[in-house]
JSON list of C-alpha atoms in Angstrom, two decimals:
[
{"chain": "A", "resi": 1, "resn": "MET", "atom": "CA", "xyz": [11.09, 7.97, 8.68]},
{"chain": "A", "resi": 2, "resn": "ARG", "atom": "CA", "xyz": [10.12, 4.84, 10.62]},
{"chain": "A", "resi": 3, "resn": "ALA", "atom": "CA", "xyz": [8.16, 6.78, 13.24]},
{"chain": "A", "resi": 4, "resn": "PHE", "atom": "CA", "xyz": [6.39, 8.78, 10.53]},
{"chain": "A", "resi": 5, "resn": "ALA", "atom": "CA", "xyz": [5.42, 5.60, 8.68]},
{"chain": "A", "resi": 6, "resn": "GLY", "atom": "CA", "xyz": [4.11, 4.06, 11.88]},
{"chain": "A", "resi": 7, "resn": "GLU", "atom": "CA", "xyz": [1.71, 6.98, 12.25]},
{"chain": "A", "resi": 8, "resn": "TRP", "atom": "CA", "xyz": [0.05, 6.04, 8.95]},
{"chain": "A", "resi": 9, "resn": "VAL", "atom": "CA", "xyz": [-0.50, 2.34, 9.53]},
{"chain": "A", "resi": 10, "resn": "GLY", "atom": "CA", "xyz": [-3.85, 2.88, 11.28]},
{"chain": "A", "resi": 11, "resn": "ARG", "atom": "CA", "xyz": [-5.27, 4.34, 8.08]},
{"chain": "A", "resi": 12, "resn": "TRP", "atom": "CA", "xyz": [-4.48, 1.27, 5.99]},
{"chain": "A", "resi": 13, "resn": "GLY", "atom": "CA", "xyz": [-5.63, -2.33, 6.11]},
{"chain": "A", "resi": 14, "resn": "ALA", "atom": "CA", "xyz": [-5.76, -5.53, 4.10]},
{"chain": "A", "resi": 15, "resn": "GLY", "atom": "CA", "xyz": [-6.68, -4.86, 0.49]},
{"chain": "A", "resi": 16, "resn": "VAL", "atom": "CA", "xyz": [-4.87, -1.50, 0.38]},
{"chain": "A", "resi": 17, "resn": "THR", "atom": "CA", "xyz": [-1.91, -0.99, -1.94]},
{"chain": "A", "resi": 18, "resn": "VAL", "atom": "CA", "xyz": [0.70, 1.68, -1.23]},
{"chain": "A", "resi": 19, "resn": "LEU", "atom": "CA", "xyz": [3.07, 2.62, -4.04]},
{"chain": "A", "resi": 20, "resn": "LEU", "atom": "CA", "xyz": [6.50, 3.79, -2.86]},
{"chain": "A", "resi": 21, "resn": "SER", "atom": "CA", "xyz": [8.48, 6.09, -5.14]},
{"chain": "A", "resi": 22, "resn": "GLY", "atom": "CA", "xyz": [11.89, 7.64, -4.66]},
{"chain": "A", "resi": 23, "resn": "GLU", "atom": "CA", "xyz": [15.52, 7.39, -5.65]},
{"chain": "A", "resi": 24, "resn": "LEU", "atom": "CA", "xyz": [17.76, 4.55, -4.49]},
{"chain": "A", "resi": 25, "resn": "GLY", "atom": "CA", "xyz": [18.42, 5.08, -0.80]},
{"chain": "A", "resi": 26, "resn": "ALA", "atom": "CA", "xyz": [15.54, 7.53, -0.31]},
{"chain": "A", "resi": 27, "resn": "GLY", "atom": "CA", "xyz": [13.94, 5.45, 2.45]},
{"chain": "A", "resi": 28, "resn": "LYS", "atom": "CA", "xyz": [11.29, 3.29, 0.81]},
{"chain": "A", "resi": 29, "resn": "THR", "atom": "CA", "xyz": [12.25, 0.12, 2.70]},
{"chain": "A", "resi": 30, "resn": "THR", "atom": "CA", "xyz": [12.76, 2.16, 5.87]},
{"chain": "A", "resi": 31, "resn": "PHE", "atom": "CA", "xyz": [9.17, 3.35, 5.49]},
{"chain": "A", "resi": 32, "resn": "VAL", "atom": "CA", "xyz": [7.98, -0.27, 5.32]},
{"chain": "A", "resi": 33, "resn": "ARG", "atom": "CA", "xyz": [10.11, -1.10, 8.39]},
{"chain": "A", "resi": 34, "resn": "GLY", "atom": "CA", "xyz": [8.29, 1.64, 10.29]},
{"chain": "A", "resi": 35, "resn": "VAL", "atom": "CA", "xyz": [4.91, 0.22, 9.31]},
{"chain": "A", "resi": 36, "resn": "LEU", "atom": "CA", "xyz": [5.96, -3.27, 10.39]},
{"chain": "A", "resi": 37, "resn": "GLU", "atom": "CA", "xyz": [7.35, -1.99, 13.70]},
{"chain": "A", "resi": 38, "resn": "ALA", "atom": "CA", "xyz": [4.03, -0.25, 14.36]},
{"chain": "A", "resi": 39, "resn": "LEU", "atom": "CA", "xyz": [2.36, -3.63, 13.76]},
{"chain": "A", "resi": 40, "resn": "ASP", "atom": "CA", "xyz": [4.66, -5.19, 16.41]},
{"chain": "A", "resi": 41, "resn": "TYR", "atom": "CA", "xyz": [6.86, -7.06, 13.94]},
{"chain": "A", "resi": 42, "resn": "THR", "atom": "CA", "xyz": [10.24, -7.49, 15.66]},
{"chain": "A", "resi": 43, "resn": "GLU", "atom": "CA", "xyz": [12.33, -9.45, 13.14]},
{"chain": "A", "resi": 44, "resn": "PRO", "atom": "CA", "xyz": [14.80, -7.79, 10.75]},
{"chain": "A", "resi": 45, "resn": "VAL", "atom": "CA", "xyz": [13.24, -6.31, 7.61]},
{"chain": "A", "resi": 46, "resn": "ARG", "atom": "CA", "xyz": [15.40, -6.32, 4.51]},
{"chain": "A", "resi": 47, "resn": "SER", "atom": "CA", "xyz": [14.60, -5.01, 1.08]},
{"chain": "A", "resi": 48, "resn": "PRO", "atom": "CA", "xyz": [13.18, -7.77, -1.14]},
{"chain": "A", "resi": 49, "resn": "THR", "atom": "CA", "xyz": [15.39, -6.60, -4.02]},
{"chain": "A", "resi": 50, "resn": "PHE", "atom": "CA", "xyz": [16.41, -10.15, -4.96]},
{"chain": "A", "resi": 51, "resn": "ASP", "atom": "CA", "xyz": [13.41, -12.09, -3.59]},
{"chain": "A", "resi": 52, "resn": "LEU", "atom": "CA", "xyz": [11.03, -9.54, -5.18]},
{"chain": "A", "resi": 53, "resn": "ILE", "atom": "CA", "xyz": [8.25, -10.24, -2.64]},
{"chain": "A", "resi": 54, "resn": "GLN", "atom": "CA", "xyz": [8.23, -10.71, 1.14]},
{"chain": "A", "resi": 55, "resn": "ALA", "atom": "CA", "xyz": [5.13, -11.43, 3.21]},
{"chain": "A", "resi": 56, "resn": "PHE", "atom": "CA", "xyz": [4.83, -10.74, 6.93]},
{"chain": "A", "resi": 57, "resn": "GLU", "atom": "CA", "xyz": [2.34, -12.39, 9.28]},
{"chain": "A", "resi": 58, "resn": "THR", "atom": "CA", "xyz": [1.14, -9.26, 11.04]},
{"chain": "A", "resi": 59, "resn": "ASP", "atom": "CA", "xyz": [-2.35, -7.91, 11.62]},
{"chain": "A", "resi": 60, "resn": "PRO", "atom": "CA", "xyz": [-3.13, -6.98, 8.91]},
{"chain": "A", "resi": 61, "resn": "PRO", "atom": "CA", "xyz": [-0.73, -9.16, 6.94]},
{"chain": "A", "resi": 62, "resn": "VAL", "atom": "CA", "xyz": [1.80, -7.13, 4.95]},
{"chain": "A", "resi": 63, "resn": "MET", "atom": "CA", "xyz": [3.35, -7.79, 1.55]},
{"chain": "A", "resi": 64, "resn": "HIS", "atom": "CA", "xyz": [6.42, -5.83, 0.47]},
{"chain": "A", "resi": 65, "resn": "ALA", "atom": "CA", "xyz": [7.56, -5.97, -3.16]},
{"chain": "A", "resi": 66, "resn": "ASP", "atom": "CA", "xyz": [10.64, -4.40, -4.72]},
{"chain": "A", "resi": 67, "resn": "LEU", "atom": "CA", "xyz": [10.43, -4.27, -8.51]},
{"chain": "A", "resi": 68, "resn": "TYR", "atom": "CA", "xyz": [13.78, -2.56, -9.08]},
{"chain": "A", "resi": 69, "resn": "ARG", "atom": "CA", "xyz": [15.36, -5.57, -10.80]},
{"chain": "A", "resi": 70, "resn": "VAL", "atom": "CA", "xyz": [12.46, -6.42, -13.12]},
{"chain": "A", "resi": 71, "resn": "GLU", "atom": "CA", "xyz": [11.08, -4.77, -16.22]},
{"chain": "A", "resi": 72, "resn": "SER", "atom": "CA", "xyz": [7.52, -5.85, -15.47]},
{"chain": "A", "resi": 73, "resn": "ALA", "atom": "CA", "xyz": [5.59, -7.19, -12.49]},
{"chain": "A", "resi": 74, "resn": "LYS", "atom": "CA", "xyz": [3.74, -9.60, -14.75]},
{"chain": "A", "resi": 75, "resn": "GLY", "atom": "CA", "xyz": [4.08, -13.19, -13.58]},
{"chain": "A", "resi": 76, "resn": "ILE", "atom": "CA", "xyz": [5.78, -12.61, -10.22]},
{"chain": "A", "resi": 77, "resn": "GLY", "atom": "CA", "xyz": [2.64, -13.24, -8.15]},
{"chain": "A", "resi": 78, "resn": "LEU", "atom": "CA", "xyz": [1.78, -9.78, -6.79]},
{"chain": "A", "resi": 79, "resn": "GLU", "atom": "CA", "xyz": [-1.88, -10.29, -7.57]},
{"chain": "A", "resi": 80, "resn": "ASP", "atom": "CA", "xyz": [-2.00, -13.16, -5.04]},
{"chain": "A", "resi": 81, "resn": "TYR", "atom": "CA", "xyz": [-1.64, -10.61, -2.19]},
{"chain": "A", "resi": 82, "resn": "LEU", "atom": "CA", "xyz": [-3.67, -7.61, -3.31]},
{"chain": "A", "resi": 83, "resn": "GLU", "atom": "CA", "xyz": [-6.95, -8.48, -1.58]},
{"chain": "A", "resi": 84, "resn": "SER", "atom": "CA", "xyz": [-5.62, -10.20, 1.54]},
{"chain": "A", "resi": 85, "resn": "HIS", "atom": "CA", "xyz": [-2.61, -8.05, 2.50]},
{"chain": "A", "resi": 86, "resn": "LEU", "atom": "CA", "xyz": [-1.61, -4.47, 3.06]},
{"chain": "A", "resi": 87, "resn": "CYS", "atom": "CA", "xyz": [0.70, -4.20, 0.05]},
{"chain": "A", "resi": 88, "resn": "PHE", "atom": "CA", "xyz": [3.74, -1.97, -0.38]},
{"chain": "A", "resi": 89, "resn": "VAL", "atom": "CA", "xyz": [5.30, -1.80, -3.84]},
{"chain": "A", "resi": 90, "resn": "GLU", "atom": "CA", "xyz": [8.64, -0.14, -4.53]},
{"chain": "A", "resi": 91, "resn": "TRP", "atom": "CA", "xyz": [9.36, 1.00, -8.10]},
{"chain": "A", "resi": 92, "resn": "PRO", "atom": "CA", "xyz": [5.68, 1.04, -9.13]},
{"chain": "A", "resi": 93, "resn": "ASP", "atom": "CA", "xyz": [6.54, 2.24, -12.64]},
{"chain": "A", "resi": 94, "resn": "ARG", "atom": "CA", "xyz": [7.15, -1.45, -13.42]},
{"chain": "A", "resi": 95, "resn": "LEU", "atom": "CA", "xyz": [3.59, -2.48, -12.57]},
{"chain": "A", "resi": 96, "resn": "GLY", "atom": "CA", "xyz": [2.25, -1.86, -16.06]},
{"chain": "A", "resi": 97, "resn": "SER", "atom": "CA", "xyz": [-1.46, -2.61, -16.16]},
{"chain": "A", "resi": 98, "resn": "LEU", "atom": "CA", "xyz": [-1.31, -5.16, -13.32]},
{"chain": "A", "resi": 99, "resn": "ILE", "atom": "CA", "xyz": [-2.79, -2.69, -10.83]},
{"chain": "A", "resi": 100, "resn": "ALA", "atom": "CA", "xyz": [-4.92, 0.39, -11.44]},
{"chain": "A", "resi": 101, "resn": "THR", "atom": "CA", "xyz": [-2.47, 2.76, -9.78]},
{"chain": "A", "resi": 102, "resn": "THR", "atom": "CA", "xyz": [-5.14, 5.44, -9.50]},
{"chain": "A", "resi": 103, "resn": "ALA", "atom": "CA", "xyz": [-6.80, 3.24, -6.85]},
{"chain": "A", "resi": 104, "resn": "CYS", "atom": "CA", "xyz": [-3.62, 3.11, -4.76]},
{"chain": "A", "resi": 105, "resn": "TRP", "atom": "CA", "xyz": [-2.08, 5.29, -2.09]},
{"chain": "A", "resi": 106, "resn": "GLN", "atom": "CA", "xyz": [1.16, 6.90, -3.21]},
{"chain": "A", "resi": 107, "resn": "VAL", "atom": "CA", "xyz": [4.14, 7.66, -1.00]},
{"chain": "A", "resi": 108, "resn": "GLN", "atom": "CA", "xyz": [6.74, 9.82, -2.69]},
{"chain": "A", "resi": 109, "resn": "ILE", "atom": "CA", "xyz": [10.04, 10.16, -0.84]},
{"chain": "A", "resi": 110, "resn": "GLU", "atom": "CA", "xyz": [12.69, 12.61, -1.94]},
{"chain": "A", "resi": 111, "resn": "PHE", "atom": "CA", "xyz": [15.93, 13.93, -0.56]},
{"chain": "A", "resi": 112, "resn": "TRP", "atom": "CA", "xyz": [15.38, 17.38, 0.87]},
{"chain": "A", "resi": 113, "resn": "GLY", "atom": "CA", "xyz": [18.39, 19.25, 2.22]},
{"chain": "A", "resi": 114, "resn": "SER", "atom": "CA", "xyz": [19.93, 17.03, 4.88]},
{"chain": "A", "resi": 115, "resn": "GLY", "atom": "CA", "xyz": [16.71, 15.05, 5.34]},
{"chain": "A", "resi": 116, "resn": "ARG", "atom": "CA", "xyz": [13.76, 13.71, 3.40]},
{"chain": "A", "resi": 117, "resn": "ARG", "atom": "CA", "xyz": [10.45, 15.07, 2.22]},
{"chain": "A", "resi": 118, "resn": "VAL", "atom": "CA", "xyz": [7.56, 12.61, 2.13]},
{"chain": "A", "resi": 119, "resn": "THR", "atom": "CA", "xyz": [4.37, 13.28, 0.22]},
{"chain": "A", "resi": 120, "resn": "ILE", "atom": "CA", "xyz": [1.45, 10.93, 0.75]},
{"chain": "A", "resi": 121, "resn": "ILE", "atom": "CA", "xyz": [-1.36, 10.99, -1.78]},
{"chain": "A", "resi": 122, "resn": "PRO", "atom": "CA", "xyz": [-4.54, 8.96, -1.18]},
{"chain": "A", "resi": 123, "resn": "PRO", "atom": "CA", "xyz": [-6.41, 7.31, -4.05]},
{"chain": "A", "resi": 124, "resn": "ASP", "atom": "CA", "xyz": [-8.71, 10.32, -4.43]},
{"chain": "A", "resi": 125, "resn": "GLY", "atom": "CA", "xyz": [-5.67, 12.45, -5.32]},
{"chain": "A", "resi": 126, "resn": "THR", "atom": "CA", "xyz": [-5.82, 14.93, -2.45]},
{"chain": "A", "resi": 127, "resn": "SER", "atom": "CA", "xyz": [-2.59, 15.48, -0.56]},
{"chain": "A", "resi": 128, "resn": "GLY", "atom": "CA", "xyz": [-2.44, 13.47, 2.66]},
{"chain": "A", "resi": 129, "resn": "ALA", "atom": "CA", "xyz": [0.77, 14.93, 4.16]}
]
């Protein structure tokens, strides 16, 4: 999962939002770890389940949000990162109208046999992988 995610980082930059969907334990945070590793980030990467938002000083800068524990993203400060960071949002169903999700990349991760199946959909809606 991490190696696969690292292959995609060159297609994304600051100002891009990637919505991560999947069951608990599907690999959403692992996907973000792979992106950060590809950007030469060497510190541990934990899910921001309790902090809600983590920012990483990489090039481009990365913001990782986990909305699992909230009903709405309103008021948590996501909008402060949208233009300046490559943003990854777990549990995007809680975004409400904060972000036009049709303008975002979507990464859907699902359990598939003994592994995972990842579907990446760009903002234009065509299948990316």
